[in-house]
């Protein structure tokens, strides 16, 4: 079975080196057209060298030292060998440098040394270009986006506004505003200032955000009832992991930062949180020892941001940044506009599955999107692609593997899926395979239900029941029936009242079988006390 990283060959590979302030990242991505929307990474590595620290180790700014330069050269040469192993030629290797290299006293000499050693040109990105590409990288992690976009790196923070829809970008004519308040400089400022200096620094950052907001010429429609914020970069992701650890659901069941979201009121640090003991925080998932030491600075910036821009409705955390933006910006609109869940599931079938989604859709009430908007045609198309993914698993673990497929399973690395999409597809696929879970997975199942709410979970269970009937009737997903073959399975659904209660009347038409009888019984279980959400179900069988 194909997956998103092994499609095509090395002619689709693109290598990138991102020389950042807190580290240097190396990656190779597969940009085959079928899955390029997801920017799948086939190689990823990082050199933990902080160019910011290298210039501020003594408290006064100094050139990047020879030992640091030597370690960077060695890492680049090692990556050059890796590119050769993967068959990536030099013309498909791109090396970019950002804030710490921009402001280095010996920036030109540093870049010349790297270029002489490797034969690769080092691009020094302008502040505005870095911010613009970072925003595009954030957009790559969502099917659409509309709001303020911020990227907090080690040396600076970039801010802009963006509307990303149907693969097209709209953003500020200014590009992005870059401010020198990355996690590194802010941490140093707090450590070198007396206690009362933090207030002055906070006011300076607040003023900078207010000025940036004015410069960016943000459309008033983007602040309708509060801002939507999309946050990326190591600093903000560290804050996202902290909020994940503080979530009401413990542990939070989707251990993926991209798509994690909170209400705007939850963004600011709780007054009871203290950061004077970093070890209390770097034991948390996703928070390194270094990032824990920077939490006071990040907290200051978050407070300044919320004070400067006013009410915030929702905050979304993103994995994408400069690396993803460099790749995503090169893709044609036709690929960028593909919904991530379609791109992620397409490799699992050899043939189109449109007719399977048609059958599934007939099992839903005519106005179902008004009842539960998540089950739209995109969701059904993706579900049709996934119907047989777990067919070769032992029966004992089919439901459990399907449940976890969107978090730590076959779709765990799918870039761009929201947490709701991951949870609802996982719940639906679990039911497609009967929903019989071993004891160790029942708690996880309950946590996913809590995350999306009982009503959405109920509909996921219902759609999963439809998918089980379709999957069992058409065991080879996507294999088109012969034109003259009579339809094997048909649904008809109606929504009406049964007395004073809402009722879903659903008819399954097929040939008689034990599996059909079992399916009808399972649908009635949606009315039992444990599952009931106020909707009655009246399933009926008709012989074709």
Short mmCIF file of C-alpha atoms in Angstrom, two decimals:
data_model
loop_
_atom_site.label_atom_id
_atom_site.label_comp_id
_atom_site.label_asym_id
_atom_site.label_seq_id
_atom_site.Cartn_x
_atom_site.Cartn_y
_atom_site.Cartn_z
CA UNK A 1 0.00 0.00 0.00
CA UNK A 2 1.38 3.42 -0.95
CA UNK A 3 1.80 6.21 1.55
CA UNK A 4 2.52 9.90 1.33
CA UNK A 5 6.31 9.60 1.61
CA UNK A 6 7.11 6.87 -0.91
CA UNK A 7 5.22 8.09 -3.98
CA UNK A 8 7.29 8.60 -7.12
CA UNK A 9 11.06 8.82 -6.85
CA UNK A 10 13.93 11.18 -6.13
CA UNK A 11 12.90 13.51 -8.97
CA UNK A 12 10.20 14.80 -6.59
CA UNK A 13 12.58 15.44 -3.66
CA UNK A 14 13.40 18.95 -2.43
CA UNK A 15 16.06 19.56 0.24
CA UNK A 16 16.10 22.56 2.58
CA UNK A 17 18.49 23.97 5.16
CA UNK A 18 17.00 26.57 7.53
CA UNK A 19 19.77 28.39 9.41
CA UNK A 20 17.76 29.80 12.30
CA UNK A 21 18.65 31.61 15.51
CA UNK A 22 18.13 28.67 17.88
CA UNK A 23 19.12 25.79 15.59
CA UNK A 24 19.76 24.65 12.05
CA UNK A 25 17.20 22.38 10.43
CA UNK A 26 17.80 19.97 7.57
CA UNK A 27 15.00 18.30 5.65
CA UNK A 28 14.11 16.47 2.44
CA UNK A 29 10.49 16.54 1.30
CA UNK A 30 8.62 14.55 -1.32
CA UNK A 31 6.64 16.95 -3.53
CA UNK A 32 4.87 14.35 -5.68
CA UNK A 33 1.69 16.06 -6.91
CA UNK A 34 -0.67 13.56 -5.22
CA UNK A 35 0.48 14.42 -1.69
CA UNK A 36 2.53 17.62 -2.10
CA UNK A 37 -0.25 19.52 -0.28
CA UNK A 38 0.92 17.78 2.91
CA UNK A 39 4.64 18.61 2.40
CA UNK A 40 5.59 15.08 3.53
CA UNK A 41 9.08 14.89 5.01
CA UNK A 42 11.22 11.83 4.27
CA UNK A 43 14.29 13.08 6.16
CA UNK A 44 14.50 15.50 9.06
CA UNK A 45 17.41 16.49 11.29
CA UNK A 46 18.51 19.39 13.46
CA UNK A 47 21.81 20.79 14.66
CA UNK A 48 21.34 22.22 18.14
CA UNK A 49 23.63 25.20 17.67
CA UNK A 50 22.25 28.58 18.73
CA UNK A 51 23.72 31.32 16.55
CA UNK A 52 22.03 33.81 18.87
CA UNK A 53 23.86 32.44 21.93
CA UNK A 54 27.11 32.27 19.94
CA UNK A 55 26.95 36.05 19.52
CA UNK A 56 25.88 36.92 23.08
CA UNK A 57 27.75 34.41 25.27
CA UNK A 58 29.82 37.13 26.98
CA UNK A 59 26.97 39.58 27.48
CA UNK A 60 28.28 41.75 24.66
CA UNK A 61 27.70 41.13 20.99
CA UNK A 62 30.54 39.32 19.25
CA UNK A 63 31.14 37.61 15.87
CA UNK A 64 30.06 34.02 15.31
CA UNK A 65 33.10 32.08 16.51
CA UNK A 66 35.28 29.74 14.47
CA UNK A 67 34.28 26.64 16.47
CA UNK A 68 30.61 27.30 15.84
CA UNK A 69 31.26 27.90 12.14
CA UNK A 70 33.25 24.66 11.98
CA UNK A 71 30.38 22.67 13.54
CA UNK A 72 27.91 24.20 11.05
CA UNK A 73 30.18 23.32 8.11
CA UNK A 74 30.51 19.71 9.33
CA UNK A 75 26.73 19.39 9.65
CA UNK A 76 26.19 20.83 6.16
CA UNK A 77 28.72 18.45 4.62
CA UNK A 78 27.04 15.53 6.38
CA UNK A 79 23.69 16.68 4.96
CA UNK A 80 25.28 16.94 1.52
CA UNK A 81 26.10 13.21 1.78
CA UNK A 82 22.52 12.53 2.87
CA UNK A 83 21.19 14.39 -0.18
CA UNK A 84 23.44 12.26 -2.39
CA UNK A 85 22.09 9.11 -0.70
CA UNK A 86 18.54 10.23 -1.55
CA UNK A 87 19.46 11.25 -5.08
CA UNK A 88 18.85 14.98 -4.54
CA UNK A 89 21.06 17.08 -6.85
CA UNK A 90 22.54 20.42 -5.77
CA UNK A 91 20.04 22.39 -7.85
CA UNK A 92 17.25 21.03 -5.63
CA UNK A 93 18.92 22.05 -2.38
CA UNK A 94 18.00 25.43 -0.91
CA UNK A 95 19.84 27.03 2.02
CA UNK A 96 18.32 30.05 3.78
CA UNK A 97 19.44 32.10 6.78
CA UNK A 98 17.39 34.36 9.05
CA UNK A 99 17.67 36.84 11.93
CA UNK A 100 20.80 35.65 13.74
CA UNK A 101 22.75 35.55 10.47
CA UNK A 102 21.27 38.86 9.28
CA UNK A 103 22.56 40.76 12.31
CA UNK A 104 25.87 38.93 12.79
CA UNK A 105 28.96 41.14 12.76
CA UNK A 106 30.64 38.64 10.43
CA UNK A 107 27.52 37.66 8.49
CA UNK A 108 29.12 37.88 5.05
CA UNK A 109 32.25 35.95 6.07
CA UNK A 110 30.09 33.30 7.77
CA UNK A 111 27.99 32.79 4.64
CA UNK A 112 31.03 32.78 2.35
CA UNK A 113 32.64 30.05 4.44
CA UNK A 114 29.52 27.87 4.21
CA UNK A 115 29.26 28.42 0.46
CA UNK A 116 32.93 27.62 -0.17
CA UNK A 117 32.71 24.39 1.83
CA UNK A 118 29.51 23.07 0.29
CA UNK A 119 29.05 24.71 -3.10
CA UNK A 120 25.56 25.76 -1.98
CA UNK A 121 24.41 29.38 -2.14
CA UNK A 122 23.21 30.73 1.22
CA UNK A 123 20.19 33.02 0.80
CA UNK A 124 19.91 35.76 3.42
CA UNK A 125 16.18 36.43 3.76
CA UNK A 126 14.99 39.96 4.40
CA UNK A 127 12.86 40.42 7.54
CA UNK A 128 9.68 41.02 5.57
CA UNK A 129 10.28 38.03 3.29
CA UNK A 130 10.94 35.77 6.27
CA UNK A 131 7.66 36.88 7.84
CA UNK A 132 5.71 36.38 4.62
CA UNK A 133 7.11 32.88 4.05
CA UNK A 134 6.56 31.97 7.70
CA UNK A 135 2.90 32.99 7.39
CA UNK A 136 2.52 30.82 4.30
CA UNK A 137 4.05 27.94 6.25
CA UNK A 138 1.49 28.41 9.00
CA UNK A 139 -1.31 28.42 6.38
CA UNK A 140 -0.06 25.08 5.06
CA UNK A 141 -1.22 23.50 8.33
CA UNK A 142 -4.89 24.37 7.79
CA UNK A 143 -7.49 23.77 5.07
CA UNK A 144 -8.29 27.49 5.28
CA UNK A 145 -7.26 30.37 7.49
CA UNK A 146 -8.42 33.87 8.32
CA UNK A 147 -6.86 36.04 11.03
CA UNK A 148 -3.63 37.35 12.52
CA UNK A 149 -0.56 35.18 11.96
CA UNK A 150 2.49 35.32 14.26
CA UNK A 151 5.77 33.39 14.22
CA UNK A 152 8.05 33.60 17.26
CA UNK A 153 11.56 32.39 16.56
CA UNK A 154 14.72 32.52 18.59
CA UNK A 155 15.74 36.00 17.44
CA UNK A 156 12.57 37.79 16.34
CA UNK A 157 8.80 37.64 16.10
CA UNK A 158 6.90 38.29 12.84
CA UNK A 159 3.30 39.41 12.57
CA UNK A 160 0.90 39.84 9.65
CA UNK A 161 -2.68 39.13 8.70
CA UNK A 162 -3.74 36.52 6.20
CA UNK A 163 -6.75 35.06 4.44
CA UNK A 164 -6.03 31.65 2.90
CA UNK A 165 -8.90 30.15 0.93
CA UNK A 166 -9.15 27.90 -2.14
CA UNK A 167 -5.35 27.82 -2.37
CA UNK A 168 -5.01 31.61 -2.69
CA UNK A 169 -3.35 33.99 -0.23
CA UNK A 170 -4.40 37.49 0.75
CA UNK A 171 -2.14 39.27 3.18
CA UNK A 172 -0.96 42.70 4.24
CA UNK A 173 0.63 44.82 1.49
CA UNK A 174 3.41 45.36 4.03
CA UNK A 175 4.18 41.65 3.99
CA UNK A 176 4.98 41.10 7.65
CA UNK A 177 6.30 43.26 10.47
CA UNK A 178 9.40 41.84 12.13
CA UNK A 179 10.17 42.80 15.75
CA UNK A 180 13.35 41.94 17.73
CA UNK A 181 11.45 40.10 20.46
CA UNK A 182 12.36 36.48 19.87
CA UNK A 183 12.64 34.12 22.83
CA UNK A 184 16.43 34.68 23.07
CA UNK A 185 16.58 38.50 23.21
CA UNK A 186 13.57 38.74 25.52
CA UNK A 187 15.05 36.18 27.92
CA UNK A 188 18.34 38.09 28.00
CA UNK A 189 16.53 41.39 28.62
CA UNK A 190 14.64 39.96 31.58
CA UNK A 191 17.76 38.38 33.08
CA UNK A 192 19.86 41.55 32.82
CA UNK A 193 17.18 43.97 34.01
CA UNK A 194 16.24 44.53 37.65
CA UNK A 195 12.76 43.47 38.78
CA UNK A 196 11.13 46.77 37.87
CA UNK A 197 12.63 46.54 34.36
CA UNK A 198 10.16 43.81 33.33
CA UNK A 199 7.33 46.35 33.37
CA UNK A 200 9.25 48.65 31.06
CA UNK A 201 10.08 45.79 28.68
CA UNK A 202 6.45 44.66 28.65
CA UNK A 203 5.29 48.16 27.75
CA UNK A 204 7.88 48.37 24.97
CA UNK A 205 6.65 45.07 23.47
CA UNK A 206 3.00 46.15 23.82
CA UNK A 207 3.74 49.42 22.00
CA UNK A 208 5.53 47.50 19.22
CA UNK A 209 2.53 45.22 18.68
CA UNK A 210 0.16 48.21 18.60
CA UNK A 211 2.33 49.94 15.97
CA UNK A 212 2.59 46.72 13.94
CA UNK A 213 -1.19 46.34 13.93
CA UNK A 214 -1.57 49.87 12.56
CA UNK A 215 1.09 49.33 9.88
CA UNK A 216 -0.43 46.08 8.64
CA UNK A 217 -3.72 47.70 7.53
CA UNK A 218 -5.84 44.80 8.77
CA UNK A 219 -9.31 44.45 7.15
CA UNK A 220 -12.00 45.20 9.79
CA UNK A 221 -13.79 41.93 8.88
CA UNK A 222 -10.97 39.95 10.47
CA UNK A 223 -11.90 41.29 13.91
CA UNK A 224 -15.57 40.34 13.98
CA UNK A 225 -16.26 39.39 17.59
CA UNK A 226 -12.58 38.95 18.43
CA UNK A 227 -9.39 38.01 16.63
CA UNK A 228 -8.45 34.58 15.43
CA UNK A 229 -4.75 34.04 16.09
CA UNK A 230 -2.51 31.50 14.36
CA UNK A 231 0.73 31.03 16.29
CA UNK A 232 3.91 29.21 15.27
CA UNK A 233 7.63 29.19 15.94
CA UNK A 234 9.43 27.47 18.80
CA UNK A 235 8.39 30.05 21.39
CA UNK A 236 4.68 29.92 20.67
CA UNK A 237 4.68 26.13 20.19
CA UNK A 238 6.27 25.81 23.64
CA UNK A 239 3.40 27.89 25.01
CA UNK A 240 0.94 25.67 23.14
CA UNK A 241 2.39 22.53 24.72
CA UNK A 242 2.12 24.22 28.13
CA UNK A 243 -1.58 24.94 27.51
CA UNK A 244 -2.02 21.36 26.27
CA UNK A 245 -0.57 20.10 29.56
CA UNK A 246 -3.00 22.38 31.43
CA UNK A 247 -6.03 21.22 29.39
CA UNK A 248 -9.06 19.91 31.28
CA UNK A 249 -8.59 16.54 29.56
CA UNK A 250 -5.54 14.84 31.06
CA UNK A 251 -3.77 13.59 29.13
CA UNK A 252 -4.92 15.60 26.14
CA UNK A 253 -5.65 12.80 23.62
CA UNK A 254 -4.21 14.33 20.41
CA UNK A 255 -0.43 14.75 20.98
CA UNK A 256 0.05 16.95 17.90
CA UNK A 257 0.59 20.70 18.25
CA UNK A 258 -0.61 21.59 14.75
CA UNK A 259 -4.33 22.30 14.97
CA UNK A 260 -4.43 22.47 18.78
CA UNK A 261 -6.68 25.38 19.71
CA UNK A 262 -7.95 27.18 22.79
CA UNK A 263 -10.35 30.01 23.50
CA UNK A 264 -8.76 33.44 23.49
CA UNK A 265 -9.35 33.77 27.23
CA UNK A 266 -7.11 30.73 27.84
CA UNK A 267 -4.07 32.18 26.07
CA UNK A 268 -2.81 34.40 28.87
CA UNK A 269 -0.78 32.81 31.68
CA UNK A 270 -2.63 31.99 34.86
CA UNK A 271 -1.49 34.34 37.68
CA UNK A 272 -0.82 31.23 39.78
CA UNK A 273 1.78 29.89 37.35
CA UNK A 274 5.35 30.56 38.39
CA UNK A 275 8.33 30.06 36.10
CA UNK A 276 11.18 30.48 38.54
CA UNK A 277 11.68 26.69 38.61
CA UNK A 278 12.15 25.63 34.95
CA UNK A 279 12.35 21.94 35.90
CA UNK A 280 8.65 22.09 36.83
CA UNK A 281 7.95 22.76 33.15
CA UNK A 282 10.51 20.93 31.03
CA UNK A 283 9.13 17.64 32.33
CA UNK A 284 6.00 18.45 30.30
CA UNK A 285 5.56 16.85 26.87
CA UNK A 286 6.91 19.06 24.07
CA UNK A 287 8.77 21.52 26.34
CA UNK A 288 12.57 21.22 26.24
CA UNK A 289 14.86 22.37 29.04
CA UNK A 290 15.92 25.37 26.96
CA UNK A 291 12.32 26.29 26.14
CA UNK A 292 11.34 26.01 29.80
CA UNK A 293 14.00 28.59 30.67
CA UNK A 294 12.41 30.96 28.13
CA UNK A 295 8.82 30.63 29.42
CA UNK A 296 8.97 33.88 31.48
CA UNK A 297 9.89 35.80 28.29
CA UNK A 298 7.19 34.04 26.27
CA UNK A 299 4.63 34.77 29.00
CA UNK A 300 5.60 38.45 28.90
CA UNK A 301 5.17 38.54 25.12
CA UNK A 302 1.80 36.77 25.29
CA UNK A 303 0.55 39.26 27.87
CA UNK A 304 1.79 42.18 25.77
CA UNK A 305 0.14 40.78 22.65
CA UNK A 306 -3.27 40.31 24.29
CA UNK A 307 -3.09 43.81 25.77
CA UNK A 308 -2.14 45.37 22.42
CA UNK A 309 -4.71 43.78 20.10
CA UNK A 310 -7.77 43.44 22.33
CA UNK A 311 -10.31 40.59 22.53
CA UNK A 312 -9.29 37.25 20.99
CA UNK A 313 -11.90 34.65 20.04
CA UNK A 314 -9.77 31.58 19.23
CA UNK A 315 -6.07 30.72 19.18
CA UNK A 316 -4.70 28.03 16.83
CA UNK A 317 -1.20 26.62 17.18
CA UNK A 318 0.70 25.59 14.06
CA UNK A 319 3.67 23.38 13.26
CA UNK A 320 4.35 25.13 9.97
CA UNK A 321 6.84 27.94 9.66
CA UNK A 322 9.60 29.10 7.37
CA UNK A 323 10.53 25.61 6.09
CA UNK A 324 6.94 24.80 5.18
CA UNK A 325 6.43 28.27 3.69
CA UNK A 326 9.44 27.89 1.41
CA UNK A 327 7.88 24.70 0.02
CA UNK A 328 4.19 25.66 0.10
CA UNK A 329 4.76 28.94 -1.73
CA UNK A 330 6.16 27.04 -4.73
CA UNK A 331 3.13 24.77 -5.17
CA UNK A 332 0.48 25.59 -7.79
CA UNK A 333 -2.90 26.83 -6.56
CA UNK A 334 -4.54 23.61 -7.70
CA UNK A 335 -2.46 21.64 -5.18
CA UNK A 336 -2.65 24.18 -2.35
CA UNK A 337 -6.45 24.18 -2.65
CA UNK A 338 -6.70 20.41 -2.09
CA UNK A 339 -8.15 19.64 1.31
CA UNK A 340 -5.43 18.03 3.46
CA UNK A 341 -7.62 15.07 4.42
CA UNK A 342 -8.17 14.23 0.74
CA UNK A 343 -4.45 14.44 -0.04
CA UNK A 344 -3.66 12.32 3.02
CA UNK A 345 -6.10 9.52 2.18
CA UNK A 346 -5.71 9.39 -1.61
CA UNK A 347 -2.62 7.11 -1.56
CA UNK A 348 -4.60 4.35 0.17
CA UNK A 349 -6.74 3.49 -2.87
CA UNK A 350 -5.88 2.47 -6.41
CA UNK A 351 -9.18 3.55 -7.93
CA UNK A 352 -11.61 6.46 -7.43
CA UNK A 353 -14.02 5.94 -4.52
CA UNK A 354 -16.56 8.60 -5.47
CA UNK A 355 -19.36 6.04 -5.80
CA UNK A 356 -18.72 4.83 -2.21
CA UNK A 357 -19.11 8.38 -0.89
CA UNK A 358 -22.33 8.66 -2.92
CA UNK A 359 -23.73 5.59 -1.15
CA UNK A 360 -22.66 6.91 2.26
CA UNK A 361 -24.23 10.30 1.59
CA UNK A 362 -27.59 8.65 0.82
CA UNK A 363 -27.59 7.35 4.39
CA UNK A 364 -27.66 10.89 5.78
CA UNK A 365 -30.67 13.20 6.09
CA UNK A 366 -31.01 15.61 3.13
CA UNK A 367 -30.09 18.61 5.28
CA UNK A 368 -27.45 16.83 7.35
CA UNK A 369 -24.84 19.59 7.11
CA UNK A 370 -27.17 21.83 9.13
CA UNK A 371 -27.30 19.14 11.84
CA UNK A 372 -23.62 18.15 11.92
CA UNK A 373 -21.45 20.20 9.60
CA UNK A 374 -18.35 18.02 9.98
CA UNK A 375 -19.81 15.24 7.80
CA UNK A 376 -19.53 17.10 4.53
CA UNK A 377 -18.66 15.65 1.14
CA UNK A 378 -14.93 16.07 1.81
CA UNK A 379 -15.21 13.94 4.96
CA UNK A 380 -17.18 11.25 3.11
CA UNK A 381 -14.72 11.15 0.21
CA UNK A 382 -11.85 10.69 2.67
CA UNK A 383 -13.81 8.02 4.55
CA UNK A 384 -14.39 6.17 1.28
CA UNK A 385 -10.62 6.18 0.71
CA UNK A 386 -9.99 4.67 4.15
CA UNK A 387 -12.62 1.92 4.25
CA UNK A 388 -10.15 -0.97 3.79
CA UNK A 389 -6.96 0.42 5.32
CA UNK A 390 -7.23 -1.91 8.34
CA UNK A 391 -8.63 -4.91 6.47
CA UNK A 392 -5.40 -6.91 6.84
CA UNK A 393 -5.09 -6.26 10.59
CA UNK A 394 -6.01 -9.03 13.06
CA UNK A 395 -9.68 -8.72 13.97
CA UNK A 396 -8.75 -8.21 17.64
CA UNK A 397 -7.09 -4.85 16.92
CA UNK A 398 -8.92 -3.53 13.85
CA UNK A 399 -11.17 -1.14 15.78
CA UNK A 400 -8.37 -0.01 18.13
CA UNK A 401 -5.91 0.59 15.27
CA UNK A 402 -8.56 2.49 13.32
CA UNK A 403 -9.35 4.61 16.40
CA UNK A 404 -5.71 5.69 16.72
CA UNK A 405 -5.03 5.89 12.98
CA UNK A 406 -5.42 9.67 12.85
CA UNK A 407 -3.29 10.48 15.90
CA UNK A 408 -0.42 7.97 16.06
CA UNK A 409 -1.31 5.68 13.15
CA UNK A 410 -1.26 5.87 9.36
CA UNK A 411 -2.50 9.49 9.30
CA UNK A 412 -0.50 10.70 12.28
CA UNK A 413 1.98 12.48 9.98
CA UNK A 414 -0.72 14.09 7.80
CA UNK A 415 0.03 17.83 7.92
CA UNK A 416 -3.02 20.10 7.91
CA UNK A 417 -5.73 18.07 9.67
CA UNK A 418 -7.59 19.82 12.47
CA UNK A 419 -7.93 18.06 15.81
CA UNK A 420 -11.69 17.73 15.28
CA UNK A 421 -11.06 16.04 11.92
CA UNK A 422 -8.58 13.65 13.49
CA UNK A 423 -10.89 12.74 16.35
CA UNK A 424 -14.09 12.39 14.31
CA UNK A 425 -12.45 10.32 11.58
CA UNK A 426 -10.85 8.10 14.24
CA UNK A 427 -14.21 7.55 15.96
CA UNK A 428 -15.90 6.87 12.62
CA UNK A 429 -13.27 4.35 11.49
CA UNK A 430 -13.41 2.62 14.87
CA UNK A 431 -17.12 1.98 14.35
CA UNK A 432 -16.51 0.96 10.72
CA UNK A 433 -14.58 -2.01 12.20
CA UNK A 434 -17.25 -2.84 14.76
CA UNK A 435 -16.16 -0.63 17.66
CA UNK A 436 -15.07 -3.57 19.82
CA UNK A 437 -12.13 -2.19 21.79
CA UNK A 438 -9.70 -3.88 24.17
CA UNK A 439 -9.80 -2.46 27.73
CA UNK A 440 -6.65 -0.39 27.25
CA UNK A 441 -8.25 1.66 24.46
CA UNK A 442 -11.65 2.32 26.04
CA UNK A 443 -10.30 5.23 28.09
CA UNK A 444 -8.77 6.80 24.98
CA UNK A 445 -12.10 6.38 23.17
CA UNK A 446 -13.88 8.19 26.00
CA UNK A 447 -11.35 11.04 25.93
CA UNK A 448 -11.88 11.54 22.19
CA UNK A 449 -15.65 11.67 22.73
CA UNK A 450 -15.20 14.27 25.46
CA UNK A 451 -13.03 16.38 23.20
CA UNK A 452 -15.63 16.74 20.42
CA UNK A 453 -18.79 16.38 22.51
CA UNK A 454 -21.40 13.61 22.75
CA UNK A 455 -23.55 14.83 19.84
CA UNK A 456 -20.70 14.86 17.29
CA UNK A 457 -19.44 11.53 18.65
CA UNK A 458 -22.94 10.06 18.18
CA UNK A 459 -23.02 11.09 14.52
CA UNK A 460 -19.51 9.72 14.01
CA UNK A 461 -20.74 6.38 15.40
CA UNK A 462 -23.76 6.46 13.07
CA UNK A 463 -21.67 7.29 9.97
CA UNK A 464 -19.21 4.58 11.03
CA UNK A 465 -22.10 2.13 11.01
CA UNK A 466 -22.94 3.13 7.44
CA UNK A 467 -19.27 2.75 6.52
CA UNK A 468 -19.20 -0.77 7.94
CA UNK A 469 -22.08 -1.82 5.69
CA UNK A 470 -20.48 -0.18 2.64
CA UNK A 471 -17.01 -1.58 3.39
CA UNK A 472 -18.32 -5.11 3.84
CA UNK A 473 -20.38 -4.91 0.64
CA UNK A 474 -17.54 -3.46 -1.45
CA UNK A 475 -14.45 -5.13 0.04
CA UNK A 476 -12.03 -3.80 -2.57
CA UNK A 477 -12.20 -0.04 -2.03
CA UNK A 478 -12.32 1.87 -5.28
CA UNK A 479 -12.65 -1.15 -7.55
CA UNK A 480 -15.44 0.05 -9.83
CA UNK A 481 -18.44 -2.28 -10.24
CA UNK A 482 -19.21 -3.41 -13.78
CA UNK A 483 -21.56 -0.92 -15.51
CA UNK A 484 -24.26 -3.59 -15.97
CA UNK A 485 -24.00 -4.85 -12.38
CA UNK A 486 -27.04 -3.99 -10.25
CA UNK A 487 -26.32 -1.84 -7.21
CA UNK A 488 -25.38 -4.04 -4.27
CA UNK A 489 -26.32 -1.59 -1.53
CA UNK A 490 -28.51 1.47 -1.18
CA UNK A 491 -29.46 3.74 1.73
CA UNK A 492 -32.39 6.08 2.15
CA UNK A 493 -32.61 8.45 5.11
CA UNK A 494 -35.35 10.76 6.37
CA UNK A 495 -35.57 13.09 9.32
CA UNK A 496 -38.88 13.42 11.12
CA UNK A 497 -40.59 13.44 14.46
CA UNK A 498 -41.58 10.33 16.32
CA UNK A 499 -44.10 11.72 18.75
CA UNK A 500 -42.24 14.65 20.22
CA UNK A 501 -38.74 13.26 19.63
CA UNK A 502 -36.43 13.73 16.67
CA UNK A 503 -36.10 10.52 14.69
CA UNK A 504 -33.81 9.33 11.91
CA UNK A 505 -35.54 6.83 9.63
CA UNK A 506 -32.95 4.92 7.61
CA UNK A 507 -33.57 2.13 5.11
CA UNK A 508 -30.88 -0.26 3.90
CA UNK A 509 -31.59 -2.07 0.64
CA UNK A 510 -29.40 -5.04 -0.23
CA UNK A 511 -29.40 -8.80 -0.48
CA UNK A 512 -30.29 -10.57 2.79
CA UNK A 513 -27.35 -11.66 4.94
CA UNK A 514 -26.38 -12.18 8.56
CA UNK A 515 -24.19 -9.07 8.36
CA UNK A 516 -27.18 -6.94 7.33
CA UNK A 517 -29.25 -8.21 10.23
CA UNK A 518 -26.41 -7.43 12.61
CA UNK A 519 -26.06 -3.93 11.14
CA UNK A 520 -29.76 -3.18 11.81
CA UNK A 521 -29.38 -4.35 15.42
CA UNK A 522 -26.27 -2.20 15.90
CA UNK A 523 -28.06 0.93 14.70
CA UNK A 524 -30.75 0.42 17.34
CA UNK A 525 -27.99 0.41 19.97
CA UNK A 526 -27.57 4.14 19.27
CA UNK A 527 -30.71 4.57 21.37
CA UNK A 528 -29.37 2.82 24.46
CA UNK A 529 -28.87 4.84 27.61
CA UNK A 530 -25.10 5.11 27.20
CA UNK A 531 -25.25 6.45 23.64
CA UNK A 532 -28.57 8.34 23.54
CA UNK A 533 -28.34 12.04 22.66
CA UNK A 534 -32.03 12.73 22.07
CA UNK A 535 -32.27 11.19 18.58
CA UNK A 536 -34.31 8.06 17.88
CA UNK A 537 -33.21 5.72 15.10
CA UNK A 538 -35.60 3.57 13.07
CA UNK A 539 -33.57 1.27 10.80
CA UNK A 540 -35.32 -0.90 8.23
CA UNK A 541 -34.17 -3.52 5.74
CA UNK A 542 -35.49 -3.93 2.19
CA UNK A 543 -34.38 -6.70 -0.12
CA UNK A 544 -32.93 -5.61 -3.45
#
